[in-house]
Structures are given as structure tokens and as C-alpha cells.
Tab-separated table of C-alpha atoms and ligand atoms in Angstrom:
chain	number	residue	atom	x	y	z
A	26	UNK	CA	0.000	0.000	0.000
A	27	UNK	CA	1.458	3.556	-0.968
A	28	UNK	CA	1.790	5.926	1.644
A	29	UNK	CA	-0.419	8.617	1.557
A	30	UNK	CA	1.363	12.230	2.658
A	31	UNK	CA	-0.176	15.638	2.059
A	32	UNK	CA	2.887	18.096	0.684
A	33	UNK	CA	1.900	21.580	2.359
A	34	UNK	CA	3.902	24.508	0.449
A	35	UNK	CA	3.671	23.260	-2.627
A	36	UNK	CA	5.013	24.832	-5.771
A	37	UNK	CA	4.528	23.626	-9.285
A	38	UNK	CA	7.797	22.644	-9.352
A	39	UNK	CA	7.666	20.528	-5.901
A	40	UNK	CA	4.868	18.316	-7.975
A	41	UNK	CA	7.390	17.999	-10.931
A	42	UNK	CA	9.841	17.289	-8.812
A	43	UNK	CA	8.248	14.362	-6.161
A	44	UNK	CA	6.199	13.069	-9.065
A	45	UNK	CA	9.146	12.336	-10.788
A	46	UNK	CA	10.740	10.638	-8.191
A	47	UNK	CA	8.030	8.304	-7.155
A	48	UNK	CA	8.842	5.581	-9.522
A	49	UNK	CA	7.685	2.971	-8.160
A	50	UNK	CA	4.390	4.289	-6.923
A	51	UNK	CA	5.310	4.067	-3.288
A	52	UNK	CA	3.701	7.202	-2.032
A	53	UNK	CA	0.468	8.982	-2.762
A	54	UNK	CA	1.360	12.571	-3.184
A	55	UNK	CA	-1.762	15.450	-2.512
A	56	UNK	CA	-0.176	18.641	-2.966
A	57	UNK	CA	-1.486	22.071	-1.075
A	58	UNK	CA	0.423	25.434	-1.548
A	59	UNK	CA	-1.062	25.729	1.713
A	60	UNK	CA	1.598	26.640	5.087
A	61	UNK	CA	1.419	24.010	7.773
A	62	UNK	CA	0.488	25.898	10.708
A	63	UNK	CA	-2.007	25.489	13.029
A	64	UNK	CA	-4.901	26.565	11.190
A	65	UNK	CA	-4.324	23.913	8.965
A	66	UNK	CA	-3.176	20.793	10.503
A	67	UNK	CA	-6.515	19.539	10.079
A	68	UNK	CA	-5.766	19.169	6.133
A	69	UNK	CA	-3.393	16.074	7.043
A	70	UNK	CA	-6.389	14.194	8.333
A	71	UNK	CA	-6.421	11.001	6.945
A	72	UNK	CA	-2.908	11.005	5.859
A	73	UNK	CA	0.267	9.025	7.294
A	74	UNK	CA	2.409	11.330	6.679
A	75	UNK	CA	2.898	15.134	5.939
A	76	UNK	CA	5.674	16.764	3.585
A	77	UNK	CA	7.269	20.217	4.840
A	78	UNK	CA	9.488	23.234	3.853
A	79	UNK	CA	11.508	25.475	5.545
A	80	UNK	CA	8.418	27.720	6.830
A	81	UNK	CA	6.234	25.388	7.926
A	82	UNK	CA	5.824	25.435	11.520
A	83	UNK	CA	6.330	22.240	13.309
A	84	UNK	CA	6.440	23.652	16.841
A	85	UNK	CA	4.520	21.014	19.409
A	86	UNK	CA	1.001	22.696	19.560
A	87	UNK	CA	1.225	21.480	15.408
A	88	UNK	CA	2.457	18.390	16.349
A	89	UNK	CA	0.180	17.578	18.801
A	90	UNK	CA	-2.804	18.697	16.372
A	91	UNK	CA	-0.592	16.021	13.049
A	92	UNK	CA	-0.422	13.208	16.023
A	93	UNK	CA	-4.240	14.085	16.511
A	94	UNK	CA	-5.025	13.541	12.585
A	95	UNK	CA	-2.984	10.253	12.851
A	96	UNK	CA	0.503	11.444	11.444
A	97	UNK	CA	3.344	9.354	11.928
A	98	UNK	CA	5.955	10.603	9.537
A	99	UNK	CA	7.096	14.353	9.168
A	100	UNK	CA	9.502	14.580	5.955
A	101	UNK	CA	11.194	17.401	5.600
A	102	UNK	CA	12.344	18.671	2.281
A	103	UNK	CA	15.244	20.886	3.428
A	104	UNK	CA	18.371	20.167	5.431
A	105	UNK	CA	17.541	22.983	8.454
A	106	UNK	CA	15.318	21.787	11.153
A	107	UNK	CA	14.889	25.275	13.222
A	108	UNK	CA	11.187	25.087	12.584
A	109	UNK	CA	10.541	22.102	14.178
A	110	UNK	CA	9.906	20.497	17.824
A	111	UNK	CA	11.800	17.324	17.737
A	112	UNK	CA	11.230	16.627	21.657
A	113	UNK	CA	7.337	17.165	20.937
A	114	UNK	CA	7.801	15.277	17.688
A	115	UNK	CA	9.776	11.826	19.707
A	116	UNK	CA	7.021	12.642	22.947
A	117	UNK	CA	4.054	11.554	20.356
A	118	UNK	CA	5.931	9.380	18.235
A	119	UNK	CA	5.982	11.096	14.921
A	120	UNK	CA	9.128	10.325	13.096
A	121	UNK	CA	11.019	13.236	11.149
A	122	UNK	CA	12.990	13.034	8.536
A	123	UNK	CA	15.138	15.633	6.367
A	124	UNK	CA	17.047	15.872	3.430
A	125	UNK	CA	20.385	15.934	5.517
A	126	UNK	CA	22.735	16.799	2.271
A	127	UNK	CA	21.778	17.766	-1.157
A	128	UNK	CA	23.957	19.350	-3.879
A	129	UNK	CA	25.908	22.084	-1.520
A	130	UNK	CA	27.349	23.417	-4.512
A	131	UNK	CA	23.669	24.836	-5.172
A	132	UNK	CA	23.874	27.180	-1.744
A	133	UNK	CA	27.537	27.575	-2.334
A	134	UNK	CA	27.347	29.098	-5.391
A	135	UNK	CA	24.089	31.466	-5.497
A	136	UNK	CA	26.313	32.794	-1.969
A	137	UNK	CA	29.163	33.748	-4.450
A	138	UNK	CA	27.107	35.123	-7.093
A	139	UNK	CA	25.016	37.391	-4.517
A	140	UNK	CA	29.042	38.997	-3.636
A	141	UNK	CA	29.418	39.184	-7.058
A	142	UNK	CA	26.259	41.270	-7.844
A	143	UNK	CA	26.699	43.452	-4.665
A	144	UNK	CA	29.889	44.094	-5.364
A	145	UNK	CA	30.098	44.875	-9.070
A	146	UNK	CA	26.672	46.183	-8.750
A	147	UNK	CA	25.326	44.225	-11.290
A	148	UNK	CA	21.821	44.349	-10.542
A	149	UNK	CA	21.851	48.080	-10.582
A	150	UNK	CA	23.666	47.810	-13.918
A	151	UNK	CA	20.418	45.793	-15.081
A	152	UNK	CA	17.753	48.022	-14.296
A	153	UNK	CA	20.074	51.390	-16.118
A	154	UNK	CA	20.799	49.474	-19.089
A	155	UNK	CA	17.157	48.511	-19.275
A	156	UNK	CA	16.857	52.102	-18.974
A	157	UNK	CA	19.460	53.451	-21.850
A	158	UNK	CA	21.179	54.988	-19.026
A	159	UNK	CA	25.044	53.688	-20.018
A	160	UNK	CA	26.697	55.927	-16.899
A	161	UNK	CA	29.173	53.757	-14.486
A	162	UNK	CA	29.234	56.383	-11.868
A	163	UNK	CA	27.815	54.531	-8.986
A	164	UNK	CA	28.662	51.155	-9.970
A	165	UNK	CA	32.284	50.608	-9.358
A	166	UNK	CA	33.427	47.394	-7.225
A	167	UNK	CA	36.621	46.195	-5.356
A	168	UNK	CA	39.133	43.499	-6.808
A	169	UNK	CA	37.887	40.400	-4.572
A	170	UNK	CA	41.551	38.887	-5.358
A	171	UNK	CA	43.740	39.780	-2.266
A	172	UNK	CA	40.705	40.467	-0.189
A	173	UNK	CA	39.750	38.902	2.940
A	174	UNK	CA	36.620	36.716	3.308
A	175	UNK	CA	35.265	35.311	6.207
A	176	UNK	CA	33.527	32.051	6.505
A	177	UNK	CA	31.300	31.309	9.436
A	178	UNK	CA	30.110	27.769	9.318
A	179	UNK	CA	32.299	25.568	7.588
A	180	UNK	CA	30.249	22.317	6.921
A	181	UNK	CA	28.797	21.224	3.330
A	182	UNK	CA	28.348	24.647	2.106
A	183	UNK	CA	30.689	26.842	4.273
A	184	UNK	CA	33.503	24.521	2.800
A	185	UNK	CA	32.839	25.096	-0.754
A	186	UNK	CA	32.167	28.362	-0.285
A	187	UNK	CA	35.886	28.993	1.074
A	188	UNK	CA	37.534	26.848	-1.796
A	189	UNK	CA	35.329	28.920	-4.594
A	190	UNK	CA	36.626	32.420	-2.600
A	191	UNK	CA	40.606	30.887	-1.871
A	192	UNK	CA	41.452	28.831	-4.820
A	193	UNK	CA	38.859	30.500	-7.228
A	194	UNK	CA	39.434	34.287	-6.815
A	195	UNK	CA	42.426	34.093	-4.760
A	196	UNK	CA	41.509	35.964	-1.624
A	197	UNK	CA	42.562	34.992	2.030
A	198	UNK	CA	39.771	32.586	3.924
A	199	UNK	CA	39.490	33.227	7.193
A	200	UNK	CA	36.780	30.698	8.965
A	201	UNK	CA	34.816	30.063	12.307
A	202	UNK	CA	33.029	26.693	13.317
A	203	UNK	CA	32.567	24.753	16.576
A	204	UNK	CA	33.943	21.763	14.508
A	205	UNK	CA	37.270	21.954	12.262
A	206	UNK	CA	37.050	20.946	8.839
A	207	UNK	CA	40.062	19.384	7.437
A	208	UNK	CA	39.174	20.411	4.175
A	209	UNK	CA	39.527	24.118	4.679
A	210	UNK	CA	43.653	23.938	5.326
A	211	UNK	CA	43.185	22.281	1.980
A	212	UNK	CA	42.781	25.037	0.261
A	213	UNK	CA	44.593	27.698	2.365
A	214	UNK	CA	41.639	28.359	4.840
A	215	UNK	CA	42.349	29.469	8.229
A	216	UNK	CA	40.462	29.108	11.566
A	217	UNK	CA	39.996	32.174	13.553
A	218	UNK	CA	37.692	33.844	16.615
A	219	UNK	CA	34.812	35.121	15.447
A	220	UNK	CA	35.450	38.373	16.923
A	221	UNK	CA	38.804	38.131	14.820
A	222	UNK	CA	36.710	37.282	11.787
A	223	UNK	CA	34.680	39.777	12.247
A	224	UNK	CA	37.219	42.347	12.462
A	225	UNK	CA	39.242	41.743	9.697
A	226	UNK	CA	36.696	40.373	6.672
A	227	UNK	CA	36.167	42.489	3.808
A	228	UNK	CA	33.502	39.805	3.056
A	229	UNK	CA	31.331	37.604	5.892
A	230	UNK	CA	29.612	34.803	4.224
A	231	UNK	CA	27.159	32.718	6.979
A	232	UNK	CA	26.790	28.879	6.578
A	233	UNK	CA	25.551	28.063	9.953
A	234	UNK	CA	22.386	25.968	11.186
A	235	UNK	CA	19.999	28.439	13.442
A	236	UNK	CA	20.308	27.185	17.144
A	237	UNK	CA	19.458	28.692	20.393
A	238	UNK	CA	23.636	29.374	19.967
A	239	UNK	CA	23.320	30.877	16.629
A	240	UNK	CA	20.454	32.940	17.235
A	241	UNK	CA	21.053	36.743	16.417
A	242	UNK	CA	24.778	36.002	16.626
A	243	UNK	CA	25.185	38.739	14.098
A	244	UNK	CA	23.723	41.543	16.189
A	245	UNK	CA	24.924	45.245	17.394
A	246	UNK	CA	28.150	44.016	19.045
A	247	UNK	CA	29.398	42.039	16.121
A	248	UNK	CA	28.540	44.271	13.354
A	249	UNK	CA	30.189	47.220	15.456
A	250	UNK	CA	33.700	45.232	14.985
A	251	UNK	CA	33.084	44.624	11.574
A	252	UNK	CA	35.880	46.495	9.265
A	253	UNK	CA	33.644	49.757	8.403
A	254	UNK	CA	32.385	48.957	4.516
A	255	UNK	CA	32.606	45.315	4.858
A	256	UNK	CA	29.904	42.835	2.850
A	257	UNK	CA	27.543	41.365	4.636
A	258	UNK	CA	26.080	37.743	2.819
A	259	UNK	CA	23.442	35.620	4.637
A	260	UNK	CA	22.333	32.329	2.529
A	261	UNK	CA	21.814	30.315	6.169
A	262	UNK	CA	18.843	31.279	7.911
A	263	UNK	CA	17.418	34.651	8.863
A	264	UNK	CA	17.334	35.134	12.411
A	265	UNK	CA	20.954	34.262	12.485
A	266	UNK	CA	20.989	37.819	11.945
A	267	UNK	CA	19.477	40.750	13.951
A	268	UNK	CA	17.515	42.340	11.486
A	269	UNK	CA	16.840	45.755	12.907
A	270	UNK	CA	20.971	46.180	14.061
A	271	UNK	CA	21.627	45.526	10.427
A	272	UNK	CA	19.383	48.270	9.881
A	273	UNK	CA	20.961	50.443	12.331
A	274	UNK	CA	24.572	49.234	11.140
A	275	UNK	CA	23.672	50.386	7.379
A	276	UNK	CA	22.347	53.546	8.314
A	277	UNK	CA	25.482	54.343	10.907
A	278	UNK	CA	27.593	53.684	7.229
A	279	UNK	CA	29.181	51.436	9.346
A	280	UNK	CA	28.072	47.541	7.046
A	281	UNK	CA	29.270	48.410	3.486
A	282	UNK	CA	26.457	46.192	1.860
A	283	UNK	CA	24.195	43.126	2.589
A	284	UNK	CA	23.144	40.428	0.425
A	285	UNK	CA	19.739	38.345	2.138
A	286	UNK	CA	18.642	35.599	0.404
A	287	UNK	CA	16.892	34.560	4.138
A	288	UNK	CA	15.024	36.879	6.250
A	289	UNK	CA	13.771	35.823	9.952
A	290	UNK	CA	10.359	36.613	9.506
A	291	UNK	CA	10.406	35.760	6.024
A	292	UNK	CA	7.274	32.972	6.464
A	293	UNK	CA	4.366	35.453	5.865
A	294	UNK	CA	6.335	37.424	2.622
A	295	UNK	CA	8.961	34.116	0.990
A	296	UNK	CA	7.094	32.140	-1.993
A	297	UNK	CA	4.478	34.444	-2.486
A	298	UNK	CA	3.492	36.523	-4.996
A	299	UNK	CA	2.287	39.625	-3.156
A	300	UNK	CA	2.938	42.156	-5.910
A	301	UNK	CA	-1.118	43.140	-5.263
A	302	UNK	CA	-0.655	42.944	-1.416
A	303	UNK	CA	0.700	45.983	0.565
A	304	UNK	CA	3.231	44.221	2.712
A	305	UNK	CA	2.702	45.215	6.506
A	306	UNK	CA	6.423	44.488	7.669
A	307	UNK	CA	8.178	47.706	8.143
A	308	UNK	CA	11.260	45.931	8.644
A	309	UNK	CA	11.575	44.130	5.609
A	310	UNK	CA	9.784	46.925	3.492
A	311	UNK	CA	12.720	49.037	5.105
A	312	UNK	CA	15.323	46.590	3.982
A	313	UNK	CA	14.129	46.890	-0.014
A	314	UNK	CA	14.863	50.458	-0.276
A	315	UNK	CA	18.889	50.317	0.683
A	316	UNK	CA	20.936	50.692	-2.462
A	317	UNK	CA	23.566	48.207	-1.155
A	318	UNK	CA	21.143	45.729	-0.281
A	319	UNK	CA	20.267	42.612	-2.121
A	320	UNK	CA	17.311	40.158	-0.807
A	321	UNK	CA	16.301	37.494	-2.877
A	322	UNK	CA	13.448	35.178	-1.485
A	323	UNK	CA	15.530	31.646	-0.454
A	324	UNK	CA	16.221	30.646	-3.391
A	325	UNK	CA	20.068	29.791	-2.987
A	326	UNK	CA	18.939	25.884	-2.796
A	327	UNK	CA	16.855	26.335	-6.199
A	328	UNK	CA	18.647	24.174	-9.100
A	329	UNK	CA	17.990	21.193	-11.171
A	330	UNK	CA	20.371	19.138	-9.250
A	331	UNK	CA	19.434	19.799	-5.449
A	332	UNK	CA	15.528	19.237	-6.560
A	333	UNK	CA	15.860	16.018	-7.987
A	334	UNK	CA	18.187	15.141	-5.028
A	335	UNK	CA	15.287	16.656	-2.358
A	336	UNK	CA	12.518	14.424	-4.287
A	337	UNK	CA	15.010	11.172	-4.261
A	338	UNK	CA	15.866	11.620	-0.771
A	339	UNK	CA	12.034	12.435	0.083
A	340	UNK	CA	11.207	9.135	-1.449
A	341	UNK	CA	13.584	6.782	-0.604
A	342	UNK	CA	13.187	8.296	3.107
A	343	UNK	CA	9.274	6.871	2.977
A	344	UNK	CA	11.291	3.730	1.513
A	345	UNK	CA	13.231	3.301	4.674
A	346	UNK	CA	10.906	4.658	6.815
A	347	UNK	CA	8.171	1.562	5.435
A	348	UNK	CA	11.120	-0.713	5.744
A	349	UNK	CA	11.920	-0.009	9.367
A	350	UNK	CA	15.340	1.079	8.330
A	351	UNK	CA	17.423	3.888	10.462
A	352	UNK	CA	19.626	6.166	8.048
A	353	UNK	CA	21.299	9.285	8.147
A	354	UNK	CA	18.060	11.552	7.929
A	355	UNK	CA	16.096	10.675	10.616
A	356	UNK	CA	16.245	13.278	13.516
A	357	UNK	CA	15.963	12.723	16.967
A	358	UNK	CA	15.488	15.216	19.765
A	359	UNK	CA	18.882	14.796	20.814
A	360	UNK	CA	20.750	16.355	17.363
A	361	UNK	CA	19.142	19.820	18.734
A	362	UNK	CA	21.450	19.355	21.785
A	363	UNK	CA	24.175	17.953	19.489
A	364	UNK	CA	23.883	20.935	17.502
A	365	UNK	CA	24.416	23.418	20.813
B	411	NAD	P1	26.358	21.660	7.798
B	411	NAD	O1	25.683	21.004	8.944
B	411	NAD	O2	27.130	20.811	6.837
B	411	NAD	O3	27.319	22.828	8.315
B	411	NAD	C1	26.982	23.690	9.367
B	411	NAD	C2	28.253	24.026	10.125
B	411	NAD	O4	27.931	24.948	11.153
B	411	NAD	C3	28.901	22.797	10.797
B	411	NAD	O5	30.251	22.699	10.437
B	411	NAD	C4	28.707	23.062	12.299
B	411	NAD	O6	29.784	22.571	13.093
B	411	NAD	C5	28.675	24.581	12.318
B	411	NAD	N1	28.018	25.103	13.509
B	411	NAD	C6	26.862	24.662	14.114
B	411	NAD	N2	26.597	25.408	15.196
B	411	NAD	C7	27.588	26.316	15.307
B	411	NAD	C8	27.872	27.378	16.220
B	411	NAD	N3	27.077	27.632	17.270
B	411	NAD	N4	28.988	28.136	16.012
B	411	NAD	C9	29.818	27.866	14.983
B	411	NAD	N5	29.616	26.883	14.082
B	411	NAD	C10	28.510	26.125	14.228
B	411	NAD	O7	25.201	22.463	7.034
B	411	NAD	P2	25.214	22.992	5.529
B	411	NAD	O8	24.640	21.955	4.635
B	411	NAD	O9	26.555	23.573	5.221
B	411	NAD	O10	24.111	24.133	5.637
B	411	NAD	C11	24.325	25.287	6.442
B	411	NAD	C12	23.002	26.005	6.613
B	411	NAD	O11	22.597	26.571	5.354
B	411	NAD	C13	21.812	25.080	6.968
B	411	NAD	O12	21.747	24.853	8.357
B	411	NAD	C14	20.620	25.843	6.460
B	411	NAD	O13	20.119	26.650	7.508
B	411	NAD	C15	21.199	26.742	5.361
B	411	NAD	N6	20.663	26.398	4.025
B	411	NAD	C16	20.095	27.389	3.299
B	411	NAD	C17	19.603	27.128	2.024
B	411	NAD	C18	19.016	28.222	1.150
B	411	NAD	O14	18.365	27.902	0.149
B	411	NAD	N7	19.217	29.478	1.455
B	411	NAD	C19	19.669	25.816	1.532
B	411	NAD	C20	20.286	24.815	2.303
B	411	NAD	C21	20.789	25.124	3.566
């Protein structure tokens, strides 16, 4: 018997995507472009299992309202996990799953191009050529060669991230992580402080998971000891960031530029189209009018390659999950304390 699992968020291409990988008819896919929240848990009544995204909220009061509707299986189809209550999730039995790694170079490489654009000003040069307006005056950039980057977070993506910068435009890699990896002294990377990171970056790139730890780690004090005009890059999760001291940090002339493709109240605004809407966050409506600033709506992930990885994974994890099999995805409540 296929499993039956409602897929809340649901884009076109998330139907292209599953469909395709369900080749041997072992789930039965009903997609919503509906949010899982709490208003509409009920939807996953009479299904085994639910499929979420990165703003779905999975906090207990949900879970307890999935467990109600008979939900045993949460599957994930991201690698972050900040949205969801794995105690609450192991206390009622529901079993979670993610896509723990899919193509990094994905991330990795919309992070580069975002200091590319911000730099070089490319999407400024866009909108004037659009406009017959040939002038440079406003749009000149730094050599990234013989710059500094810093690299906070140096797993999957954090890792490639520093090889692209080192070996790829030759600048010096300076990097902060709990955990060394070995392959950043492969390519010339260095591990640091943060505060010394911090300090002497011409470039901070973040590739960490959102924890309690990680939580507005980038706020007043840290961009304050940022070298003044330094680039700001944020492909990770929004709230590793303190939105409103980026604000202030901007405004003091202090950040040089910021590139968001995450937000931390992005859930209400982030695969929408609200072009008709008036957006109520004064925040993030504040954000859009800074020349230096970039946001793009988290789409670093979005390539061929990572969504046919996310829809294998997905599948084969209601494979293992049918089978009784443990493997790498499957999070328990004790990874959140792993993660601290
Ligand atoms: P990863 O687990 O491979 O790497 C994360 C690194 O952060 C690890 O090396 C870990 O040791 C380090 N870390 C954890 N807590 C820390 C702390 N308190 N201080 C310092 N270092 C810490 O993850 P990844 O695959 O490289 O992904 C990184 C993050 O990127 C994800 O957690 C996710 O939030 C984000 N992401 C965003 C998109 C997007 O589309 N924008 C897509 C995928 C992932």
C-alpha cells in the first residue's frame, strides 16, 4: 500500500519534482500550496504522513494537532530543522525526517554570485541598461583577489564556499566553526575567533544551522567590529541575523552592503506573490529600499540538481521509513542538543 502524505507549500515545481521521483508508486502525493500551521493541521487528516518546507511550523502545539489527525511521519524537504519540535515530535511518536545533504554546490554558489552582484553592482547595472542609461558612476566594485573573506560555518556549504573564494578568486579565507574541517587547510583556509573574523573580513559569508547558539549572533556588538564597509552575505537562515541592528549598522555607514537571500520573519512574505498585497512588515519593506542591499526570497537551494536530489531523498526516506530502516536523515530530539 502507498503511503499517503499531504505536501503543504507546494510549488509547481515541488509536484514535478516528487512526481518524478516516485517511480515505483510508493507514495500517494496530494499537494497544497497551503503553510502548515495550526490553522491547517486539520488538512493532514487522513494522511500518514505530511511533507514540509523550511516555513512550515512544526512547533509542538502542530504536532500535537498532526499526532491528533494520525501522522506518523514528518519529511522534511530541506536540510535545516529550526522550525521544528523534535522533543514534541519523539514525545508523540511522529518520526522526522530531512534531506540531511543535497547538492551544496547549489547554496555555495548562489552565496558567491550574490558577492558578485553586490559588489560589481550588477543588478543596478540591469535596471540602467534597461533604462538606456550607459553611466558607471555609482557602480564601481573592489578586486575580490587579495581580499579577505570570512567564513562562518564551515560544513557542506561553508567549505565550498571557502575553496570557490581561496582557490577560485584568490583571496585569504578566514573561517569560524565549533567543529574543524580538514578540508579548509586544503585550500589555504584558516580558523579564527569570530570576533577576529569579524574584524578583519572584507567579506562575511554565513553557513551556519539556526540554534538557540546561533540565534542573532550577528547583532549590534558584532557588526560594530566589523571592518567599516565590509559585505555582509546571509544564505543560512534569517534570524541568524538581527535584522533591525543591520538596519541600524547600514544607516550608521558602518556595514558596506548586505546580500539576504533569508530573512527571519520571512514565512508570511517568501514564496508568495504579493505584488497586489501591501506588505505590513516595516522591517523588511525598510530593507528593499537600501541601495547596497540585495534580498532574494531563499532561493540559494533552487537548481535542477538539489531538486531532484530533495525528491530522491524524500522518497527513498518513505522507503526506509516503510522498511523499518534507520539512516542518516532521521532526527531525533537529541541532534538539537548535538547541535548546541
Ligand atoms: P552543515 O551542517 O554541513 O554545516 C553547518 C556548520 O555549522 C557545521 O560545520 C557546524 O559545526 C557549524 N556550527 C553549528 N553550530 C555552530 C555554532 N554555534 N557556532 C559555529 N559553528 C557552528 O550544514 P550545511 O549543509 O553547510 O548548511 C548550512 C546552513 O545553510 C543550513 O543549516 C541551512 O540553515 C542553510 N541552508 C540554506 C539554504 C538556502 O536555500 N538558502 C539551503 C540549504 C541550507
Amino acid at each position: 500500500m502507498p503511503l499517503k502524505i499531504i505536501v503543504f507549500s507546494a510549488r509547481s515545481y515541488d509536484r514535478e519534482f516528487l512526481s518524478r521521483a516516485n517511480l515505483d508508486g510508493i507514495c500517494t502525493f496530494h499537494f497544497t500550496e497551503a503553510n502548515l500551521k495550526r490553522d491547517t493541521a486539520i488538512m493532514a487528516g487522513g494522511f500518514q504522513a505530511v511533507c514540509c518546507f523550511v516555513n512550515d511550523d512544526l512547533s509542538a502545539g502542530v504536532m500535537e494537532d498532526l499526532s491528533a489527525e494520525g501522522v506518523k511521519l514528518v519529511l522534511l524537504r530541506c536540510t535545516g530543522f529550526n522550525n521544528v519540535d523534535l522533543e514534541a515530535a519523539e514525545r508523540l511518536g511522529i518520526t522526522v525526517m530531512r534531506v540531511a545533504k543535497y547538492s551544496p554546490y547549489s547554496v555555495a554558489e548562489f552565496a558567491v554570485g550574490l558577492m558578485l552582484s553586490l559588489n560589481r553592482k550588477i543588478h543596478r547595472a540591469y535596471n540602467r541598461v534597461r533604462e538606456e542609461n550607459f553611466l558607471l558612476d555609482g557602480l564601481m566594485g573592489f578586486d575580490m583577489q587579495g581580499k579577505t573573506a570570512g567564513v562562518l560555518g564551515t560544513g557542506k556549504i561553508g567549505a565550498i564556499v571557502g575553496r570557490i573564494l581561496s582557490l577560485g578568486f584568490g583571496m585569504k579565507v578566514l573561517s569560524y566553526d565549533i567543529k574543524e574541517n580538514p578540508a579548509v587547510k586544503k585550500y589555504g583556509g584558516t580558523y579564527v575567533t569570530v570576533e577576529q573574523l569579524m574584524k578583519n573580513s572584507d567579506i562575511v559569508t554565513l553557513h551556519l544551522p539556526l540554534t538557540p547558539q546561533t540565534h542573532h549572533l550577528i547583532d549590534a556588538k558584532m557588526l560594530s567590529i566589523m571592518k567599516q564597509g565590509a559585505m555582509l552575505i546571509n544564505t543560512s537562515r534569517g534570524a541568524i541575523i538581527d535584522t533591525k541592528a543591520l538596519i541600524q549598522s547600514l544607516k550608521n555607514r558602518q556595514l558596506g552592503a548586505a546580500a539576504l537571500d533569508v530573512y527571519e520573519e520571512e514565512g508570511d512574505i517568501f514564496y508568495k506573490n504579493l505584488s497586489e498585497q501591501i506588505i505590513d512588515d516595516e522591517v523588511f519593506l525598510l530593507l528593499l529600499t537600501f541601495p547596497n542591499v540585495i534580498v532574494t526570497g531563499h532561493q540559494a537551494y533552487f537548481t535542477k540538481e538539489a531538486l531532484t536530489h530533495i525528491a530522491q531523498t524524500t522518497v527513498k526516506n518513505v522507503k526506509d521509513f516503510l522498511a523499518g530502516r534507520t539512516n542518516e536523515n532521521i532526527l531525533f530530539a537529541r541532534e538539537v542538543i548535538k547541535q548546541a
